[in-house]
Amino acid sequence: MTGQETHKTNSRQLLGRLRSVMAEEGEGQERLDQITHLIAEETHCEVCSVYLFRDEETLELCATEGLNPDSVHQTRMKLGEGLVGRVAKYGKVVNTADAPSEKGFRYMPETGEEIFSSFLGLPIQRLGENLGVLVVQSKTAREFADEEVETMEVVAMVLAEMAELGAFVGEGAALSARHTQPALFHGHSGQEGAEEGHVWLHEPRVVVTNPIADDPQREMERLHEAVEALRVSVDQMLDGAKGGDAEQMQVLEAYRMFANSKGWMRRMEEDIGRGLSAEAAVEKEQSTARARMEQVTDQYLRERLHDLDDLSNRLLRILTGQGAETGAEMPANPVLIARNIGPAELLDYGRSLKGIVLEEGSVGSHAAIVARALAIPLVIHAEKITTEALNGDHIMVDGDQGVVHLRPDESVVAAFRDKMAMHTEALERYASIRDKPAKSLDGHVVKLDMNAGLMADLPSLDSSGAEGVGLFRTELQFLIRNKMPRRGELSALYGQVMDAAHGVRVVFRTLDIGSDKVLPYMTAQDEPNPAMGWRAIRVGLDKPGVLRMQLQALLRAAAGRPLVVMFPFIAQFEEYKAAVRQLGKALARERALGHPVPLDLQVGAMLETPSIAFAPDKFFEEVGFLSIGGNDLKQFFFAADRENERVRRRYDTLNVSFLSFIERIVERCREHETPLSFCGEDAGRPVEAACFAALGMDTLSMRPASIGPVKSMIRQLNLSELRDVIHAARDTGVQSVRPMVMDYLKEKNVTMPA
C-alpha cells in the first residue's frame, strides 16, 4: 500500500455473481462484457479488462469496462510487450501504483488508459498454460493489497476454467473454441516413421466442471476427506515399494512430504474460503506449480515440482471420481499421448498403436526401446501436448522429423498423406528385393541382420529380408518386470526366440543395464555420468550371480543347439577374459548336471569404447567376433552425450576422424581374421551404411524396417568407387565426407529412401 485506503472485496460474493453469469444463456462476448463489468463493480475499480491470446505470440483485448469500447478486438500486443505482455510472458503478477513509469510500459492511445495510474495484471492460466491476462486499473495511485491480489488470482483461476469449458466462444481468433484449432508440436525423433490416427490419452484429463463452491464448508470437508485418502494411498505405495527401486522410493517419499505439507493444505483451504470448489482449489495450486516448473532450471527442484504435479492429479481424481478408466472406447488407429510411460505399460498396448507422442522421454529411454522393437513412430519432448489434445482428435505423427500435427488443416493432411504414399511405394520397392542379397555393382556382398528385443520382433526375420539377428537385447525382459525374472522363465523365452529364428544365427547380448536402463528392483546408483558409470558388463562382473544365472538360462535354452553370446561394453581385455571365465563356470555346471551343452558356442564382445580398439593383438585373436556398438562408440568418441539434445546431433557420423577410426578397426580385425559387424542407429541409415560397407564392414545390424532401404542403396552402388570418394574427401581436409558423398550419389542417380 502507498497510504491510500483499499476497498475490501467480498470474494465469495464476486464468485457467486460469476457463477450466475456462467449459468445464463448467452454468447461468449456477452459473458465477457458482463464479467468485466461486475469485476470492476465488485473491486471498486474504474477499469477491468480481459486479454486473451489470438495466437501463440499475440494478445487481444477481448472485453473491457472503463477503457474505450472501440478498442475491443482492435488493441493487440506481442508476448512480452507492455505490462500486459509481461504478465503473459512470465506468468507473474504485475502490481504497480504508477503504471506509466513502470519499466516496459506501452502507451496505447486508442484505449484511453493514460488517465489510470494503478495497475494490477494477473495471468489467466490453467495447468501451466497461459490463456490470457486479467487487468484492473484505477485513477488513484496505489498498489493493490495482498488480500486484493489473492482475490483476483482466484477470479483469474475461475476465468481460466470458464475458458476451458467454452464459456467465451465467439467470433474471431481470440474467442475461438479451445481444443478445436490446428496445433503444431516440435519435439525430437524417438523412432522413425510417419503415421496418421486419432488421439488416445494415456491419462484422461480431469475436467473441473464447477470451479465455484456452493457450500464452502462442505467443500472444505471434501478436501480433507480426499487428502486423507491420498495420504493413506501414498503410505500403502511406500509399504509396497520397500526394498525396491531407490529412485521410486525417493519419488514416493516426496509424495508423502507434499501430502502432509501444511502450507499446501493451508493454501487450498484459503482458496476454498474465497469461494473456490475443492477441485478448483487443487487445480489452482497445480497451475501455480506448473508455472514455477517453467521458470526453474535446477533439475532437483523441477523433479520435486513434477512430483507435486503428479500428486495433484491423484487428488483431483479422488475428488472428481474421474479415474483412468473412463469408459471411453479407444478410437480407430490410436496414437498414444502421454507425459511419459513405462515399458510394461507400453507393451500392454502392443501393436494396436499407430504412434506414440510423449512430453518427456529420451532417445535411450525404455519407451523408446520398446517403440523401436514394435516399429511404432515415436516423438519425444512434445511439450504441453497432453493439455491440448483430446481423445479422438485427428493427429499426424512424423517420427522422422520429430513433428506432430494435431487437428491438421487440409493442406497439411494432403502433404502428409503424400509423404506416407511415397513411403508405401518405397516399401513395395523394397519388398521386391527382399529375397535378394545386398550385393553391390562391383560384387561386394554385405550381410544385413536385424536387431530385436521382444518375441514380437521375430516375425520380421522373414518379412524384412534379414539374414539373422545381429543383436537380441536381453535386458527388455528384465526392465518390464517388477522383480528379477527366474532362470526358468528366461530359459523358456530364449528357447522360443531360437525356435522362431528357425536355425538362423541369433546373437544374444547379455544384460546391458545401468546408464539409461535402470531396473525397477535394483538400487539406483547416484552417478554424475551414468553412461560412463556402473553398467553392462561392469554390473555383470560385480554381481556374477546374475550374469551366471542368465548364462545358464541361455545354455539351457540352446538345448544342444548352436549358441552365440555377446558381452556388452567391454573396455579392456581382462573384462572379456573375466566374462568368459563366468561362461566357463556356467558350462561346467551344466555338464555336471547332465544337461546338453551347445554343439557350437561362439563368444564375442561389443566394441563401444575407443579403448578396446587399441587392445593387444591377443584380444583380437581370442575374441570370437566383434560388433561395433555405434551409438555408444560415437558418443564416447566425440565426448557428446547422446541423451543431450544440445550436442547429440552436433557431430556427423561421416566425420573424417570417426570414419578413419572405423577403418582402423576394420583393418585390425582383418589382420587377425576377427569377424566384425556394425550395430546401431547409423547402420540403418542408408548413406551411412553404404559408407561403412565401402570401408570394409561386411555385416550391418539394424532395426527391421531399415533393411529394405539399406539393401536398395547398396545394390545401386559401386562400393570401391564410393571408398575412393571417401578417401578423396578426406585428403582435401574437410571435416565431413558427407557433401562429396551426396554429390557422388546424385551424379550416379541413386534412388534415395523416401
CSV table of N, CA, C and O in Angstrom, one decimal, residues 698-754:
chain,number,residue,atom,x,y,z
A,698,ASP,N,31.5,-55.8,-43.5
A,698,ASP,CA,30.8,-56.8,-44.2
A,698,ASP,C,29.4,-57.2,-43.6
A,698,ASP,O,28.6,-57.8,-44.3
A,699,THR,N,29.2,-56.8,-42.4
A,699,THR,CA,27.9,-57.1,-41.7
A,699,THR,C,27.4,-55.9,-41.0
A,699,THR,O,28.1,-55.2,-40.2
A,700,LEU,N,26.1,-55.6,-41.2
A,700,LEU,CA,25.5,-54.5,-40.5
A,700,LEU,C,24.2,-55.0,-39.9
A,700,LEU,O,23.5,-55.9,-40.4
A,701,SER,N,23.9,-54.5,-38.7
A,701,SER,CA,22.7,-54.9,-37.9
A,701,SER,C,21.9,-53.7,-37.6
A,701,SER,O,22.4,-52.7,-37.0
A,702,MET,N,20.6,-53.8,-37.8
A,702,MET,CA,19.7,-52.6,-37.7
A,702,MET,C,18.3,-53.0,-37.4
A,702,MET,O,18.0,-54.2,-37.4
A,703,ARG,N,17.4,-52.0,-37.2
A,703,ARG,CA,16.0,-52.3,-37.0
A,703,ARG,C,15.5,-52.9,-38.3
A,703,ARG,O,15.9,-52.5,-39.4
A,704,PRO,N,14.5,-53.8,-38.2
A,704,PRO,CA,14.0,-54.5,-39.4
A,704,PRO,C,13.5,-53.5,-40.5
A,704,PRO,O,13.8,-53.8,-41.7
A,705,ALA,N,12.9,-52.4,-40.2
A,705,ALA,CA,12.4,-51.5,-41.2
A,705,ALA,C,13.5,-50.9,-42.0
A,705,ALA,O,13.2,-50.3,-43.1
A,706,SER,N,14.7,-50.9,-41.5
A,706,SER,CA,15.8,-50.2,-42.3
A,706,SER,C,16.5,-51.1,-43.3
A,706,SER,O,17.2,-50.7,-44.1
A,707,ILE,N,16.2,-52.4,-43.2
A,707,ILE,CA,16.9,-53.4,-44.1
A,707,ILE,C,16.6,-53.1,-45.6
A,707,ILE,O,17.5,-53.1,-46.4
A,708,GLY,N,15.3,-52.9,-45.9
A,708,GLY,CA,15.0,-52.6,-47.3
A,708,GLY,C,15.7,-51.4,-47.8
A,708,GLY,O,16.3,-51.5,-48.9
A,709,PRO,N,15.6,-50.2,-47.2
A,709,PRO,CA,16.3,-49.0,-47.7
A,709,PRO,C,17.8,-49.2,-47.8
A,709,PRO,O,18.4,-48.8,-48.8
A,710,VAL,N,18.4,-49.9,-46.8
A,710,VAL,CA,19.9,-50.1,-46.9
A,710,VAL,C,20.3,-51.0,-48.0
A,710,VAL,O,21.2,-50.8,-48.8
A,711,LYS,N,19.5,-52.1,-48.2
A,711,LYS,CA,19.8,-53.1,-49.2
A,711,LYS,C,19.6,-52.4,-50.6
A,711,LYS,O,20.5,-52.6,-51.5
A,712,SER,N,18.6,-51.6,-50.7
A,712,SER,CA,18.3,-50.9,-52.0
A,712,SER,C,19.5,-50.0,-52.3
A,712,SER,O,20.0,-49.9,-53.5
A,713,MET,N,20.0,-49.3,-51.3
A,713,MET,CA,21.2,-48.4,-51.6
A,713,MET,C,22.4,-49.1,-52.0
A,713,MET,O,23.1,-48.8,-53.0
A,714,ILE,N,22.7,-50.2,-51.3
A,714,ILE,CA,24.0,-50.9,-51.6
A,714,ILE,C,23.9,-51.6,-53.0
A,714,ILE,O,24.9,-51.6,-53.7
A,715,ARG,N,22.7,-52.0,-53.4
A,715,ARG,CA,22.6,-52.7,-54.7
A,715,ARG,C,22.7,-51.7,-55.9
A,715,ARG,O,22.9,-52.1,-57.0
A,716,GLN,N,22.6,-50.4,-55.6
A,716,GLN,CA,22.8,-49.4,-56.6
A,716,GLN,C,24.2,-48.8,-56.8
A,716,GLN,O,24.5,-48.0,-57.7
A,717,LEU,N,25.1,-49.3,-55.9
A,717,LEU,CA,26.4,-48.6,-55.8
A,717,LEU,C,27.6,-49.5,-56.1
A,717,LEU,O,27.5,-50.7,-56.0
A,718,ASN,N,28.6,-48.8,-56.6
A,718,ASN,CA,29.9,-49.5,-56.7
A,718,ASN,C,30.7,-49.1,-55.4
A,718,ASN,O,31.1,-47.9,-55.3
A,719,LEU,N,30.9,-50.0,-54.5
A,719,LEU,CA,31.4,-49.7,-53.2
A,719,LEU,C,32.9,-49.3,-53.3
A,719,LEU,O,33.4,-48.5,-52.5
A,720,SER,N,33.6,-49.8,-54.3
A,720,SER,CA,35.0,-49.4,-54.5
A,720,SER,C,35.1,-47.9,-54.9
A,720,SER,O,36.0,-47.2,-54.4
A,721,GLU,N,34.2,-47.5,-55.8
A,721,GLU,CA,34.2,-46.1,-56.2
A,721,GLU,C,33.8,-45.2,-55.0
A,721,GLU,O,34.4,-44.2,-54.8
A,722,LEU,N,32.8,-45.7,-54.2
A,722,LEU,CA,32.4,-44.9,-53.0
A,722,LEU,C,33.6,-44.8,-52.0
A,722,LEU,O,33.8,-43.7,-51.4
A,723,ARG,N,34.4,-45.8,-51.9
A,723,ARG,CA,35.5,-45.8,-51.0
A,723,ARG,C,36.5,-44.7,-51.5
A,723,ARG,O,37.1,-44.0,-50.7
A,724,ASP,N,36.7,-44.7,-52.8
A,724,ASP,CA,37.7,-43.7,-53.4
A,724,ASP,C,37.1,-42.3,-53.1
A,724,ASP,O,37.9,-41.4,-52.8
A,725,VAL,N,35.8,-42.1,-53.2
A,725,VAL,CA,35.2,-40.8,-52.9
A,725,VAL,C,35.5,-40.4,-51.5
A,725,VAL,O,35.9,-39.2,-51.2
A,726,ILE,N,35.3,-41.3,-50.6
A,726,ILE,CA,35.6,-41.0,-49.1
A,726,ILE,C,37.0,-40.7,-48.9
A,726,ILE,O,37.3,-39.7,-48.2
A,727,HIS,N,37.9,-41.4,-49.5
A,727,HIS,CA,39.3,-41.1,-49.3
A,727,HIS,C,39.7,-39.8,-49.9
A,727,HIS,O,40.5,-39.1,-49.3
A,728,ALA,N,39.2,-39.5,-51.1
A,728,ALA,CA,39.5,-38.3,-51.8
A,728,ALA,C,39.0,-37.1,-50.9
A,728,ALA,O,39.7,-36.1,-50.8
A,729,ALA,N,37.8,-37.2,-50.3
A,729,ALA,CA,37.3,-36.2,-49.5
A,729,ALA,C,38.2,-36.0,-48.3
A,729,ALA,O,38.4,-34.8,-47.9
A,730,ARG,N,38.6,-37.1,-47.7
A,730,ARG,CA,39.5,-37.0,-46.5
A,730,ARG,C,40.8,-36.2,-46.8
A,730,ARG,O,41.3,-35.5,-46.0
A,731,ASP,N,41.3,-36.5,-48.0
A,731,ASP,CA,42.6,-35.9,-48.4
A,731,ASP,C,42.5,-34.4,-48.6
A,731,ASP,O,43.5,-33.7,-48.6
A,732,THR,N,41.2,-33.9,-48.8
A,732,THR,CA,41.1,-32.4,-49.0
A,732,THR,C,41.1,-31.7,-47.7
A,732,THR,O,41.1,-30.4,-47.7
A,733,GLY,N,41.0,-32.4,-46.6
A,733,GLY,CA,41.0,-31.8,-45.3
A,733,GLY,C,39.6,-31.3,-44.8
A,733,GLY,O,39.5,-30.6,-43.8
A,734,VAL,N,38.5,-31.8,-45.4
A,734,VAL,CA,37.2,-31.4,-45.0
A,734,VAL,C,36.9,-32.1,-43.7
A,734,VAL,O,37.5,-33.1,-43.3
A,735,GLN,N,35.9,-31.5,-42.9
A,735,GLN,CA,35.5,-32.1,-41.6
A,735,GLN,C,34.7,-33.3,-41.8
A,735,GLN,O,34.8,-34.3,-41.1
A,736,SER,N,33.8,-33.3,-42.8
A,736,SER,CA,32.9,-34.4,-43.1
A,736,SER,C,32.9,-34.8,-44.5
A,736,SER,O,33.0,-33.9,-45.4
A,737,VAL,N,32.8,-36.1,-44.8
A,737,VAL,CA,32.8,-36.5,-46.2
A,737,VAL,C,31.4,-36.4,-46.8
A,737,VAL,O,31.2,-36.7,-48.0
A,738,ARG,N,30.4,-36.1,-46.0
A,738,ARG,CA,29.0,-36.1,-46.5
A,738,ARG,C,28.8,-35.3,-47.8
A,738,ARG,O,28.1,-35.9,-48.7
A,739,PRO,N,29.2,-34.1,-47.8
A,739,PRO,CA,28.9,-33.3,-49.1
A,739,PRO,C,29.4,-34.0,-50.3
A,739,PRO,O,28.6,-34.1,-51.3
A,740,MET,N,30.6,-34.5,-50.3
A,740,MET,CA,31.2,-35.2,-51.5
A,740,MET,C,30.5,-36.5,-51.8
A,740,MET,O,30.2,-36.9,-53.0
A,741,VAL,N,30.1,-37.2,-50.7
A,741,VAL,CA,29.4,-38.5,-50.9
A,741,VAL,C,28.0,-38.2,-51.5
A,741,VAL,O,27.6,-38.9,-52.4
A,742,MET,N,27.3,-37.2,-51.0
A,742,MET,CA,26.0,-36.9,-51.6
A,742,MET,C,26.1,-36.4,-53.0
A,742,MET,O,25.2,-36.8,-53.8
A,743,ASP,N,27.1,-35.7,-53.4
A,743,ASP,CA,27.3,-35.3,-54.8
A,743,ASP,C,27.5,-36.5,-55.7
A,743,ASP,O,27.0,-36.6,-56.8
A,744,TYR,N,28.3,-37.5,-55.2
A,744,TYR,CA,28.5,-38.7,-55.9
A,744,TYR,C,27.2,-39.5,-56.1
A,744,TYR,O,26.9,-40.0,-57.2
A,745,LEU,N,26.4,-39.6,-55.1
A,745,LEU,CA,25.1,-40.3,-55.2
A,745,LEU,C,24.2,-39.7,-56.2
A,745,LEU,O,23.5,-40.3,-57.0
A,746,LYS,N,24.2,-38.3,-56.2
A,746,LYS,CA,23.4,-37.6,-57.1
A,746,LYS,C,23.9,-37.8,-58.6
A,746,LYS,O,23.1,-38.0,-59.5
A,747,GLU,N,25.2,-37.8,-58.7
A,747,GLU,CA,25.8,-38.0,-60.0
A,747,GLU,C,25.4,-39.3,-60.6
A,747,GLU,O,25.2,-39.5,-61.8
A,748,LYS,N,25.3,-40.3,-59.7
A,748,LYS,CA,25.0,-41.7,-60.1
A,748,LYS,C,23.5,-42.0,-60.2
A,748,LYS,O,23.1,-43.1,-60.4
A,749,ASN,N,22.7,-41.0,-60.0
A,749,ASN,CA,21.3,-41.1,-60.0
A,749,ASN,C,20.8,-42.2,-59.1
A,749,ASN,O,19.8,-43.0,-59.4
A,750,VAL,N,21.4,-42.3,-57.9
A,750,VAL,CA,20.9,-43.3,-56.9
A,750,VAL,C,19.6,-42.9,-56.3
A,750,VAL,O,19.4,-41.7,-56.0
A,751,THR,N,18.7,-43.8,-56.3
A,751,THR,CA,17.3,-43.6,-55.7
A,751,THR,C,17.5,-43.5,-54.2
A,751,THR,O,17.9,-44.5,-53.6
A,752,MET,N,17.1,-42.4,-53.6
A,752,MET,CA,17.2,-42.2,-52.2
A,752,MET,C,16.0,-42.7,-51.5
A,752,MET,O,14.9,-42.7,-52.1
A,753,PRO,N,16.1,-43.1,-50.2
A,753,PRO,CA,14.9,-43.6,-49.5
A,753,PRO,C,13.9,-42.5,-49.3
A,753,PRO,O,14.2,-41.3,-49.2
A,754,ALA,N,12.6,-42.9,-49.2
A,754,ALA,CA,11.5,-41.9,-49.1
A,754,ALA,C,11.6,-41.2,-47.7
A,754,ALA,O,12.0,-41.8,-46.8
